[in-house]
mmCIF file of C-alpha atoms in Angstrom:
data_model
loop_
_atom_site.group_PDB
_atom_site.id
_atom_site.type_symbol
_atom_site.label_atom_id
_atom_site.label_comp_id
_atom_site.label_asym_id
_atom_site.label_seq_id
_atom_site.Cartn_x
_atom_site.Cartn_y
_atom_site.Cartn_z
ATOM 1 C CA UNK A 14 117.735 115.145 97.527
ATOM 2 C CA UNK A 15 120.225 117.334 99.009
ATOM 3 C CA UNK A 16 123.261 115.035 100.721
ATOM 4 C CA UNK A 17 123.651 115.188 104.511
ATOM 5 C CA UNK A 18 126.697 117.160 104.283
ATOM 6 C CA UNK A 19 125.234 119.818 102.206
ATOM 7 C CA UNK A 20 121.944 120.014 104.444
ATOM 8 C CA UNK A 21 124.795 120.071 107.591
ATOM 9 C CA UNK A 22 126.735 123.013 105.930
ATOM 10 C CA UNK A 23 123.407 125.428 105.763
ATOM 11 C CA UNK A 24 121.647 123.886 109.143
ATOM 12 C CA UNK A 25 124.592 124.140 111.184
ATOM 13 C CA UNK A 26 125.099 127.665 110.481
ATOM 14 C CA UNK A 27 121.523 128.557 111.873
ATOM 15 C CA UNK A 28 121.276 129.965 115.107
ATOM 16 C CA UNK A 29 118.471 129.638 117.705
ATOM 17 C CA UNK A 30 116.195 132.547 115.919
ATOM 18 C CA UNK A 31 116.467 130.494 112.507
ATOM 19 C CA UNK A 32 118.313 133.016 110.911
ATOM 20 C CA UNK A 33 121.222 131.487 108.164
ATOM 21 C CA UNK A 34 124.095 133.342 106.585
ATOM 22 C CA UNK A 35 123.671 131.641 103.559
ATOM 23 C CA UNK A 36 119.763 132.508 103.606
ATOM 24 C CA UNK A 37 120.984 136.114 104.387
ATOM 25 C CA UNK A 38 123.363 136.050 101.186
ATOM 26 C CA UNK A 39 120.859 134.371 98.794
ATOM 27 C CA UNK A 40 118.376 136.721 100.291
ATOM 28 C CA UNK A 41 119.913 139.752 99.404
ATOM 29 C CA UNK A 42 119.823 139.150 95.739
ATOM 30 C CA UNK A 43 116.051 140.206 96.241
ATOM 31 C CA UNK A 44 116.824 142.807 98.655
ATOM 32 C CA UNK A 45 116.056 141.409 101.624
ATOM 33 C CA UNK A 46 118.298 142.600 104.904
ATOM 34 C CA UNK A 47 120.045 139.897 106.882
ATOM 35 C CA UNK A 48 117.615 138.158 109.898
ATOM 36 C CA UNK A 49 114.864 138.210 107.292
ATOM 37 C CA UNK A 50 114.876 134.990 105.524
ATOM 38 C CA UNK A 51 114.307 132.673 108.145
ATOM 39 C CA UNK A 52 115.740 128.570 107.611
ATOM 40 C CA UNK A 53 112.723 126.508 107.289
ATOM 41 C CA UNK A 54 114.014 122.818 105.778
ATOM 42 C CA UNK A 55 116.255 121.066 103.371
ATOM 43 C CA UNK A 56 114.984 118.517 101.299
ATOM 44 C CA UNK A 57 115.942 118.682 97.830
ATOM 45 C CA UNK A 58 116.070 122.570 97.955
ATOM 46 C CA UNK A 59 116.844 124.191 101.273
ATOM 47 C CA UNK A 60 114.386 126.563 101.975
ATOM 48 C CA UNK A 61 114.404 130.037 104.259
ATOM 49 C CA UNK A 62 110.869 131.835 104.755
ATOM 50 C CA UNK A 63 110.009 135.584 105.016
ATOM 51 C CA UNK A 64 107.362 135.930 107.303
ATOM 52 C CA UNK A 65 103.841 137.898 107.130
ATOM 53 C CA UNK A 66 104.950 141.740 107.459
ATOM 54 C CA UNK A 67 108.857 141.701 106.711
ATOM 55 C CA UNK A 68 108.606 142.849 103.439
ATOM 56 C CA UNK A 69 105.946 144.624 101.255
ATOM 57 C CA UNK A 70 105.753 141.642 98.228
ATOM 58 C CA UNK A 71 104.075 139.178 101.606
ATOM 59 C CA UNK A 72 105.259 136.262 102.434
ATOM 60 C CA UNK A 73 108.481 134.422 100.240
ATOM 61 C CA UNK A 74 109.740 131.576 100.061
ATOM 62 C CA UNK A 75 113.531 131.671 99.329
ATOM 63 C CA UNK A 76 114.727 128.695 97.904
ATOM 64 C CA UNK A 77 118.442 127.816 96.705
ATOM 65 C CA UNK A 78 120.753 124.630 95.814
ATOM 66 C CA UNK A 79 124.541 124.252 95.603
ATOM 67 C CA UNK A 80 125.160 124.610 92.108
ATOM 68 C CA UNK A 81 127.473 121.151 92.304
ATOM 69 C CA UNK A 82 124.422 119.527 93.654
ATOM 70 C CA UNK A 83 123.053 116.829 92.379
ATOM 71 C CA UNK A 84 119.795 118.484 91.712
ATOM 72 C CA UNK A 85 121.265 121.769 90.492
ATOM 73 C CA UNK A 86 120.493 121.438 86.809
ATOM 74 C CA UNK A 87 116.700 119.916 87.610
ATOM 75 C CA UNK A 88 116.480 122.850 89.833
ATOM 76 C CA UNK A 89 117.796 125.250 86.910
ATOM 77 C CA UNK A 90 115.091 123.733 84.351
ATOM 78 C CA UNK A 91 112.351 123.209 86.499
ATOM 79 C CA UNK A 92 112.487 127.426 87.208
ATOM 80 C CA UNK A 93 112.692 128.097 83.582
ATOM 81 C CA UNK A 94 109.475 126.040 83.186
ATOM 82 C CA UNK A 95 108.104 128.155 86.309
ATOM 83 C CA UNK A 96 108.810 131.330 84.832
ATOM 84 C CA UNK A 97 107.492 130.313 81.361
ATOM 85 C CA UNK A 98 103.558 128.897 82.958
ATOM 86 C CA UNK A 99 103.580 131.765 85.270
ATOM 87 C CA UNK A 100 104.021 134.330 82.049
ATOM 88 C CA UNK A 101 101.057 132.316 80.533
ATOM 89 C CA UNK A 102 99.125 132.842 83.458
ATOM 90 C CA UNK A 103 99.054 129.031 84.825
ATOM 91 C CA UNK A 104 97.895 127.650 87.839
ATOM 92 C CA UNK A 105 101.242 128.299 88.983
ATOM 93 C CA UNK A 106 102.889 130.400 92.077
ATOM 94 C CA UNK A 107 104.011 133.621 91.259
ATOM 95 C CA UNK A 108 107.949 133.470 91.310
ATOM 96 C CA UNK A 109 109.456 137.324 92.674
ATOM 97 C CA UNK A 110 112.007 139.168 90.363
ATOM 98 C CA UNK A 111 115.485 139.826 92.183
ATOM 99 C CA UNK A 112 117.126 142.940 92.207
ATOM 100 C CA UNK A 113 118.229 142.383 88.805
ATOM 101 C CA UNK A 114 115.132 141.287 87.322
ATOM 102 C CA UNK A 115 116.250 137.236 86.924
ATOM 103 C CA UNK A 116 113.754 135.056 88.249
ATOM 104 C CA UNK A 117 117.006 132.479 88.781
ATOM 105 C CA UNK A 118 119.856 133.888 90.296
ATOM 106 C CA UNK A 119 123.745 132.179 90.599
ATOM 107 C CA UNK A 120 125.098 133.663 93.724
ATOM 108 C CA UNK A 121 128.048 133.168 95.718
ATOM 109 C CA UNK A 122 126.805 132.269 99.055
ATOM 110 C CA UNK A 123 129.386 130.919 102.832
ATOM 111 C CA UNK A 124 128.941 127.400 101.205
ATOM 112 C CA UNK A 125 129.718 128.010 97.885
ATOM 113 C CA UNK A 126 128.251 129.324 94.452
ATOM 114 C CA UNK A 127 124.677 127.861 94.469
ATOM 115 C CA UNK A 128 121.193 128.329 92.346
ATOM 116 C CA UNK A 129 118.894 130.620 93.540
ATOM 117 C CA UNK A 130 115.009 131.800 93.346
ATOM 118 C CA UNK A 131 112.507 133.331 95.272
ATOM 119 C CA UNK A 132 108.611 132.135 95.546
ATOM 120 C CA UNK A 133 105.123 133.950 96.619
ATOM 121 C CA UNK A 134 103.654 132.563 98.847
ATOM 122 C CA UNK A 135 99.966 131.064 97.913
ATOM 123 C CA UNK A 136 96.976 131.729 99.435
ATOM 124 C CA UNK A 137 94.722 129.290 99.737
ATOM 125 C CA UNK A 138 93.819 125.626 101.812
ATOM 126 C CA UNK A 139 96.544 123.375 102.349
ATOM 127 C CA UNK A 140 94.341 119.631 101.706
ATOM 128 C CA UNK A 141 95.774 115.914 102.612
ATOM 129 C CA UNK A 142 93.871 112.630 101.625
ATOM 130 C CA UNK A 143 91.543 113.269 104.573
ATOM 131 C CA UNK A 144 90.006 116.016 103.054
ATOM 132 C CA UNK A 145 88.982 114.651 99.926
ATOM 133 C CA UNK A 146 86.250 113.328 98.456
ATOM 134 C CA UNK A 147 85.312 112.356 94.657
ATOM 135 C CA UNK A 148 84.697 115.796 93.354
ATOM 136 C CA UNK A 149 87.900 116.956 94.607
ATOM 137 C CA UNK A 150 90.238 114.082 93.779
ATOM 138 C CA UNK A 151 88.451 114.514 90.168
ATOM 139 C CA UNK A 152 89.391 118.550 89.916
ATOM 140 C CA UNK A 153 92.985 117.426 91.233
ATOM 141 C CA UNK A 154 92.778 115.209 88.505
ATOM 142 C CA UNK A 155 91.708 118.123 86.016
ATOM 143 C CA UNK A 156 94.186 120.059 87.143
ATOM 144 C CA UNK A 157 97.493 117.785 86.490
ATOM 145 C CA UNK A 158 95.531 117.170 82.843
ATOM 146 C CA UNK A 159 95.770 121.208 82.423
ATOM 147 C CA UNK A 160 99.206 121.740 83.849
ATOM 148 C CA UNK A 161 100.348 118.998 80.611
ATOM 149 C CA UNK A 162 98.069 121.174 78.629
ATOM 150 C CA UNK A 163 99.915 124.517 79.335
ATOM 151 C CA UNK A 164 103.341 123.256 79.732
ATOM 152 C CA UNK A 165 103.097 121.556 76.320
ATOM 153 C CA UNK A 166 104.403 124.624 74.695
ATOM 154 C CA UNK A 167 107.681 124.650 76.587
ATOM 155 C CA UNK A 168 109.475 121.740 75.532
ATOM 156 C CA UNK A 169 112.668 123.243 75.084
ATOM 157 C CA UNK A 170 113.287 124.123 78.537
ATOM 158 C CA UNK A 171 111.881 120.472 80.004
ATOM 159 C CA UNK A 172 115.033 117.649 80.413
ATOM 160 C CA UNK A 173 114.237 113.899 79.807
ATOM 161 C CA UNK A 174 113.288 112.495 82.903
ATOM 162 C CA UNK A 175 116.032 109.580 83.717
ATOM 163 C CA UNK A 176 115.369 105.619 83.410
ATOM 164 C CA UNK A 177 114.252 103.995 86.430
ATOM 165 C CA UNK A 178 117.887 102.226 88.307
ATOM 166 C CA UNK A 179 116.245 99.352 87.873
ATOM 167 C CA UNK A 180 120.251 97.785 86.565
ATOM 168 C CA UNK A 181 121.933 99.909 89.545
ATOM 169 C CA UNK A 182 119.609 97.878 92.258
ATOM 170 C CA UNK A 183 119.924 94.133 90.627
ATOM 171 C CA UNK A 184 123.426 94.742 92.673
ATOM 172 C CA UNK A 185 121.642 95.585 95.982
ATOM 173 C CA UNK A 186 122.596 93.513 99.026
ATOM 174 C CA UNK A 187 119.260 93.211 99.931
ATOM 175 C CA UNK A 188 118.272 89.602 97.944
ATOM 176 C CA UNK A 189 114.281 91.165 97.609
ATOM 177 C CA UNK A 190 115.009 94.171 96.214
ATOM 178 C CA UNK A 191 117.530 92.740 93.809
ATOM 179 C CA UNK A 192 115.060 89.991 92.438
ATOM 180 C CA UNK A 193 112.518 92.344 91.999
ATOM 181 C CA UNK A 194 115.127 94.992 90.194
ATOM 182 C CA UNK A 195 115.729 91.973 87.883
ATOM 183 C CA UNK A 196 112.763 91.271 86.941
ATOM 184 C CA UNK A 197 111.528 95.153 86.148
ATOM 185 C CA UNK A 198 115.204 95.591 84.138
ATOM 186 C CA UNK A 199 113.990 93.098 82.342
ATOM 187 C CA UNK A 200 110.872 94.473 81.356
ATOM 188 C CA UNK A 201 112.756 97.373 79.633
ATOM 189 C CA UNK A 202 113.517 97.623 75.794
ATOM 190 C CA UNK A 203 116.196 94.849 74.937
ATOM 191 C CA UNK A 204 115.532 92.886 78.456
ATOM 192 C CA UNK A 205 115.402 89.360 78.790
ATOM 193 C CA UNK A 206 111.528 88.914 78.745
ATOM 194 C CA UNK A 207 111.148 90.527 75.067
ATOM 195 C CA UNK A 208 108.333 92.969 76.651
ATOM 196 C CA UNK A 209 108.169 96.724 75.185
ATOM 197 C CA UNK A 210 109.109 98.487 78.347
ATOM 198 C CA UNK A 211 110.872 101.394 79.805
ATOM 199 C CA UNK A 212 112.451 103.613 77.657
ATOM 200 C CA UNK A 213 114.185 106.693 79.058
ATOM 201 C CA UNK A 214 111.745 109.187 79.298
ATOM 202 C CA UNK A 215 109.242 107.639 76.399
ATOM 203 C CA UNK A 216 108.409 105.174 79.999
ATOM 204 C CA UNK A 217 106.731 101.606 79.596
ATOM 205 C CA UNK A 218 105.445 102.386 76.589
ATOM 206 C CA UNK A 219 103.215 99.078 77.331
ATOM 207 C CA UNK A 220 100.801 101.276 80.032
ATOM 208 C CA UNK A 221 99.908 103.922 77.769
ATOM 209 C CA UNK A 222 100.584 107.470 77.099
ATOM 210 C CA UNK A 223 101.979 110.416 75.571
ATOM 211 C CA UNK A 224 104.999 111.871 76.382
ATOM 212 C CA UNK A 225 104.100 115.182 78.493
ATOM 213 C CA UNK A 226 105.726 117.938 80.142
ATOM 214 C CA UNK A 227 105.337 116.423 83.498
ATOM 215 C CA UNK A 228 105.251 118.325 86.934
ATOM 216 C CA UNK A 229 107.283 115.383 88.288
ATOM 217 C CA UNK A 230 105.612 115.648 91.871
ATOM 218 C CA UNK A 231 101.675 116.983 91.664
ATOM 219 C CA UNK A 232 101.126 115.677 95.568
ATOM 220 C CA UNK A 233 98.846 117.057 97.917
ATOM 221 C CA UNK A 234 101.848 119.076 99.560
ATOM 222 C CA UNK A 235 102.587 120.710 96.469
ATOM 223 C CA UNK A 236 98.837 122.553 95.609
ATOM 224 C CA UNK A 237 97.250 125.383 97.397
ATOM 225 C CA UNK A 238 93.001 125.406 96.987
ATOM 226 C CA UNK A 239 91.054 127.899 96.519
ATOM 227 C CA UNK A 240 87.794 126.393 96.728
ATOM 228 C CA UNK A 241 88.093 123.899 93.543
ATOM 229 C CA UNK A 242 90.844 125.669 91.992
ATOM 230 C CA UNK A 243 94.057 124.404 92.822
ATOM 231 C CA UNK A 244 97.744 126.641 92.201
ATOM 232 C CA UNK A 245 100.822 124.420 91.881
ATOM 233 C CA UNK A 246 104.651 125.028 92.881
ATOM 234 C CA UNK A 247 107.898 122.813 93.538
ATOM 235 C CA UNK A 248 109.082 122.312 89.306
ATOM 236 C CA UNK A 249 111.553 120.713 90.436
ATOM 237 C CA UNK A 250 111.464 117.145 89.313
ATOM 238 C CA UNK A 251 108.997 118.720 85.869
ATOM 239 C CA UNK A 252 110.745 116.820 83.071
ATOM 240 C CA UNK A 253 109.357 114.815 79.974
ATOM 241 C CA UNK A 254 107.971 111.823 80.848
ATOM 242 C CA UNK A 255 105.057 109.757 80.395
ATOM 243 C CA UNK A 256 101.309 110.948 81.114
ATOM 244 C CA UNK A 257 100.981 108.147 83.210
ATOM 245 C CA UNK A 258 104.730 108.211 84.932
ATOM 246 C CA UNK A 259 103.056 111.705 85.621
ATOM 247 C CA UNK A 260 100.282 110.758 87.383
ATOM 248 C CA UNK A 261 101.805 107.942 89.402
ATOM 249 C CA UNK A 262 103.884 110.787 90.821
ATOM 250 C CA UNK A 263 100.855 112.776 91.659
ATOM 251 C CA UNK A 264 98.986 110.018 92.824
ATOM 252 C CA UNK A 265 101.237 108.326 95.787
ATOM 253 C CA UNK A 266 99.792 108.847 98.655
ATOM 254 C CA UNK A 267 96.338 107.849 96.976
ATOM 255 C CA UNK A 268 97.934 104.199 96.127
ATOM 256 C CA UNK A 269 99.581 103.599 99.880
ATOM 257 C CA UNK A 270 102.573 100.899 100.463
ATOM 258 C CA UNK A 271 101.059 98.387 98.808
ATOM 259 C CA UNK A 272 100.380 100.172 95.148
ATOM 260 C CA UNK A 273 98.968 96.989 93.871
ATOM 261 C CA UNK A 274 95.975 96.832 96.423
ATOM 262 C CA UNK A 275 95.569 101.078 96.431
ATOM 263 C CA UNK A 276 95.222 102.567 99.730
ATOM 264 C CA UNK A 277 92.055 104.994 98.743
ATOM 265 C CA UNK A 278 90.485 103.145 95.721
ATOM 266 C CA UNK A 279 87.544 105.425 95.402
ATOM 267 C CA UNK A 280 89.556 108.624 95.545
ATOM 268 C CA UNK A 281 91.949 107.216 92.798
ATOM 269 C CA UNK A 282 89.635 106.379 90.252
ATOM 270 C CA UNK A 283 88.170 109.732 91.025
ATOM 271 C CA UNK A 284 91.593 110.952 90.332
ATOM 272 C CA UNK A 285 91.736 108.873 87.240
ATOM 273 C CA UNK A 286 88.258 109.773 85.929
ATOM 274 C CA UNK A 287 89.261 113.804 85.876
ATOM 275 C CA UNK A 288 92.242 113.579 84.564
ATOM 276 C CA UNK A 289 90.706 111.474 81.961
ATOM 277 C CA UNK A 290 87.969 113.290 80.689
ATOM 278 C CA UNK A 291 90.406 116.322 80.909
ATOM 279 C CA UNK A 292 93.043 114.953 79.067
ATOM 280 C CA UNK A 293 91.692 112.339 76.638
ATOM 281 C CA UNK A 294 94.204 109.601 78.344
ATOM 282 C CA UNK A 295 92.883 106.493 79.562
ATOM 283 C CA UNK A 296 95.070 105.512 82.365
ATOM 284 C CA UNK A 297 94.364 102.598 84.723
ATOM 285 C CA UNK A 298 95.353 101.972 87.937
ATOM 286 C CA UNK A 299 97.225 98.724 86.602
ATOM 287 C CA UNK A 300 99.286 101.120 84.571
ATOM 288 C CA UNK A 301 100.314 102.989 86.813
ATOM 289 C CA UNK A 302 102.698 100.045 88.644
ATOM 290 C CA UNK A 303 105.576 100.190 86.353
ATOM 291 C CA UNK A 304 105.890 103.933 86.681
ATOM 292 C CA UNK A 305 105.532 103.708 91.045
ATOM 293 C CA UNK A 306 108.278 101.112 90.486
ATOM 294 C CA UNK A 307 110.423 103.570 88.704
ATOM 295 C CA UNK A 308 109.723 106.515 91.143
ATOM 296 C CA UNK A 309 110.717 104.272 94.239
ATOM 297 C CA UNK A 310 113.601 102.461 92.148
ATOM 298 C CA UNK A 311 114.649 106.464 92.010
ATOM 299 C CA UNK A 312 114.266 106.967 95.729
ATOM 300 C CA UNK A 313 116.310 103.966 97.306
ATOM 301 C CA UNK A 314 119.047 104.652 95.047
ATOM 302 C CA UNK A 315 119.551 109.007 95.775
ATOM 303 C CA UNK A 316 118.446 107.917 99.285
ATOM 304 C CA UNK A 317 121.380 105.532 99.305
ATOM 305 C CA UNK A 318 123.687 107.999 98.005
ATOM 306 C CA UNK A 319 122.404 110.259 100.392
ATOM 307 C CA UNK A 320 122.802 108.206 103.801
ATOM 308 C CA UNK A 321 126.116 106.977 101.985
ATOM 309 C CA UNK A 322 127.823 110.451 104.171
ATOM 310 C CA UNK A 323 125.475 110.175 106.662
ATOM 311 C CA UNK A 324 125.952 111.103 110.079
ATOM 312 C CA UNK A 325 129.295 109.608 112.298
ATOM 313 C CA UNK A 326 128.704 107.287 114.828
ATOM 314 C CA UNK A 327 132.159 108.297 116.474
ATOM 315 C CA UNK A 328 130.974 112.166 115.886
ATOM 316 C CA UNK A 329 131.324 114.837 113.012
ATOM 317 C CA UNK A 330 134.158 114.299 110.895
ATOM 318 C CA UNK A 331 135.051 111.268 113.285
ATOM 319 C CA UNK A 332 136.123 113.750 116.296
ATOM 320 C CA UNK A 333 134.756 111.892 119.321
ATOM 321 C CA UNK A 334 134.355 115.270 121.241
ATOM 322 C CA UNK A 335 132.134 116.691 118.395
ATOM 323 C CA UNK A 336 129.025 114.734 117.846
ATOM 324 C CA UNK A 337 126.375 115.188 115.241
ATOM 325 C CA UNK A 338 123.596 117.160 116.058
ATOM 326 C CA UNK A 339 120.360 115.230 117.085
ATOM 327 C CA UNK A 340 118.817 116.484 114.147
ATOM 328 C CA UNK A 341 120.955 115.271 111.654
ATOM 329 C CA UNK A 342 120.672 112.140 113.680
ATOM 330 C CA UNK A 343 116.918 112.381 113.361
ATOM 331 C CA UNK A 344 116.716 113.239 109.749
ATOM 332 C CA UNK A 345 118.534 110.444 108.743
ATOM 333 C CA UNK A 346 116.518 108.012 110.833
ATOM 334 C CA UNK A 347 113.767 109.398 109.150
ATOM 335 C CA UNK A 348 115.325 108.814 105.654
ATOM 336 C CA UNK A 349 115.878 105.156 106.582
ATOM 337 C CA UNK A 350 112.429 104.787 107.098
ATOM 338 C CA UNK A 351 111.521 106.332 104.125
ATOM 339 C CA UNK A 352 113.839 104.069 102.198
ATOM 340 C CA UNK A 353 111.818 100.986 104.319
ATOM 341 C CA UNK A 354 108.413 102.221 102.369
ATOM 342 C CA UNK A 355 109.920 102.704 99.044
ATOM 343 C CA UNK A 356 110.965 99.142 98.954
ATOM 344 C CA UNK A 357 107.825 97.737 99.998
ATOM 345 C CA UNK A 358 106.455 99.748 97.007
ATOM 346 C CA UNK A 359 109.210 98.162 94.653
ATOM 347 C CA UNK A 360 108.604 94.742 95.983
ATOM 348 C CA UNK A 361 104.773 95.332 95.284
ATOM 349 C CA UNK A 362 104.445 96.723 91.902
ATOM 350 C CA UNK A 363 107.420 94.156 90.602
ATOM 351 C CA UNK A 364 105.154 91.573 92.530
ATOM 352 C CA UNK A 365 101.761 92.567 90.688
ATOM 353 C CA UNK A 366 103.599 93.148 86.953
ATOM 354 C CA UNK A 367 105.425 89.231 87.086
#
């Protein structure tokens, strides 16, 4: 995720009509005039929309990251892989050529030099858990089994996907998490226990699976439906990584807090059946712990880095006659809470795997 500075240098630019000067420079790559990209959110990309009517390719979706960020290279790779499944004709969204016919731009923007590229929008139903039943959570299933299927050609442009910080958080303050860090470090290749394990991107090799070109992030949020034929977008976190790492990333909001006793049972074997029978990989719901451990091991430590800057109790920059905004107040309230369910998801999968 984007730090709270770097989300404060964009957001506090924007004025009461949304519009950005650094949306309006990245913008113009694709020749868009300035007030027409409007600031939407920040999140690990921040993200300015073109409404219905502004321009004659519909609605966009212009997205950019600092290129020092964090994310910058993951950003980089994850558009490469874009470009390559939307030239085979994947369930992907269509991503817009600029001016210059790149599909990724560098630009110079008010903030500095940042990574730049430009989505259509997708038409189609926008579905959360309460829309589901079997047949759907099984073609949702189908379809992460046929993104590994058409991104298995484009290796060369997919990074490793890290190893879980399961070392960086046996150093936590917090006496839970670091027990339970322990524990799942040890787990890994070389650990105390002797157990195959984690092993960069090859995963806990102990749960199953091939290594896959992985979306990284196959949620709900992420899909657009047309009837029972879903289109993906957000690469960003695609990387090579286990099948099953894959699916645990899909599946999140399907397993709940408490991973171990899964929030929407029926709907995630559902899950699990399609992508099965689509893929040829068995994966359980059991193997799918060590791999939600990982992804929220991943989360408390970038959200820790993130809040590390986070907004000044004695006001912005510590001027006491220049507060933070309330939203930067609000977003990282929001964060904190986020990094409250992540741990309860460490603390249950280490729990479950002991």
């Amino acid at each position: 995720m984007l730090t709270l500075p770097e989300i404060r240098d964009v957001r506090g630019a924007v004025d009461d009509a949304w519009r950005s000067p650094t949306a309006d420079a990245v913008a113009a790559a694709w020749g868009l005039p300035p007030g027409s990209a409007l600031f939407w959110r920040s999140s690990a990309a921040h993200v300015a929309v073109v409404p219905e009517g502004v321009d004659r390719r519909g609605v966009l979706y212009v997205r950019w990251v600092p290129e020092h960020a964090a994310g910058a290279r993951r950003f980089a790779h994850g558009t490469l892989l874009h470009a390559r499944l939307s030239a085979d004709h994947a369930d992907v969204a269509a991503l817009v050529p600029s001016r210059s016919g790149r599909l990724l731009e560098r630009l110079d923007t008010p903030v500095g030099p940042a990574l730049a590229a430009v989505v259509r929008r997708v038409d189609g139903d926008d579905l959360d858990v309460d829309d589901l039943n079997d047949e759907v959570a099984s073609t949702w299933g189908r379809a992460l089994a046929r993104f590994h299927a058409d991104a298995a050609r484009h290796t060369d442009v997919a990074q490793p996907a890290a190893a879980p910080p399961f070392t960086v958080l046996t150093a936590s303050a917090d006496a839970e998490v670091a027990a339970a860090a322990r524990a799942l470090a040890a787990s890994q290749p070389g650990g105390s226990d002797g157990h195959d394990g984690y092993d960069g991107y090859d995963g806990f090799r102990a749960t199953a699976a091939r290594t896959v070109v992985g979306h990284g992030d196959l949620e709900l949020d992420n899909l657009r439906w047309r009837g029972l034929r879903p289109t993906c977008f957000d690469l960003d976190e695609a990387g090579l990584r286990p099948a099953a790492a894959d699916v645990a990333s899909a599946v999140r909001d399907l397993l709940g807090p408490d991973p171990a006793r899964p929030a929407h049972p029926a709907l995630l074997d559902a899950f699990l059946d399609g992508y099965g029978r689509a893929s040829g990989d068995v994966v359980t719901p059991h193997a799918l712990l060590p791999h939600v451990a990982a992804i929220a091991a991943e989360q408390l430590v970038d959200l820790e880095r993130v809040l590390a800057r986070g907004p000044d109790p004695a006001g912005s920059g510590g001027a006491p006659d220049a507060p933070d905004e309330a939203w930067l107040v609000d977003l990282a309230a929001h964060l904190r809470e986020h990094a409250t369910g992540q741990r309860a998801v460490l603390l249950s999968a280490a729990s479950a795997l002991a």
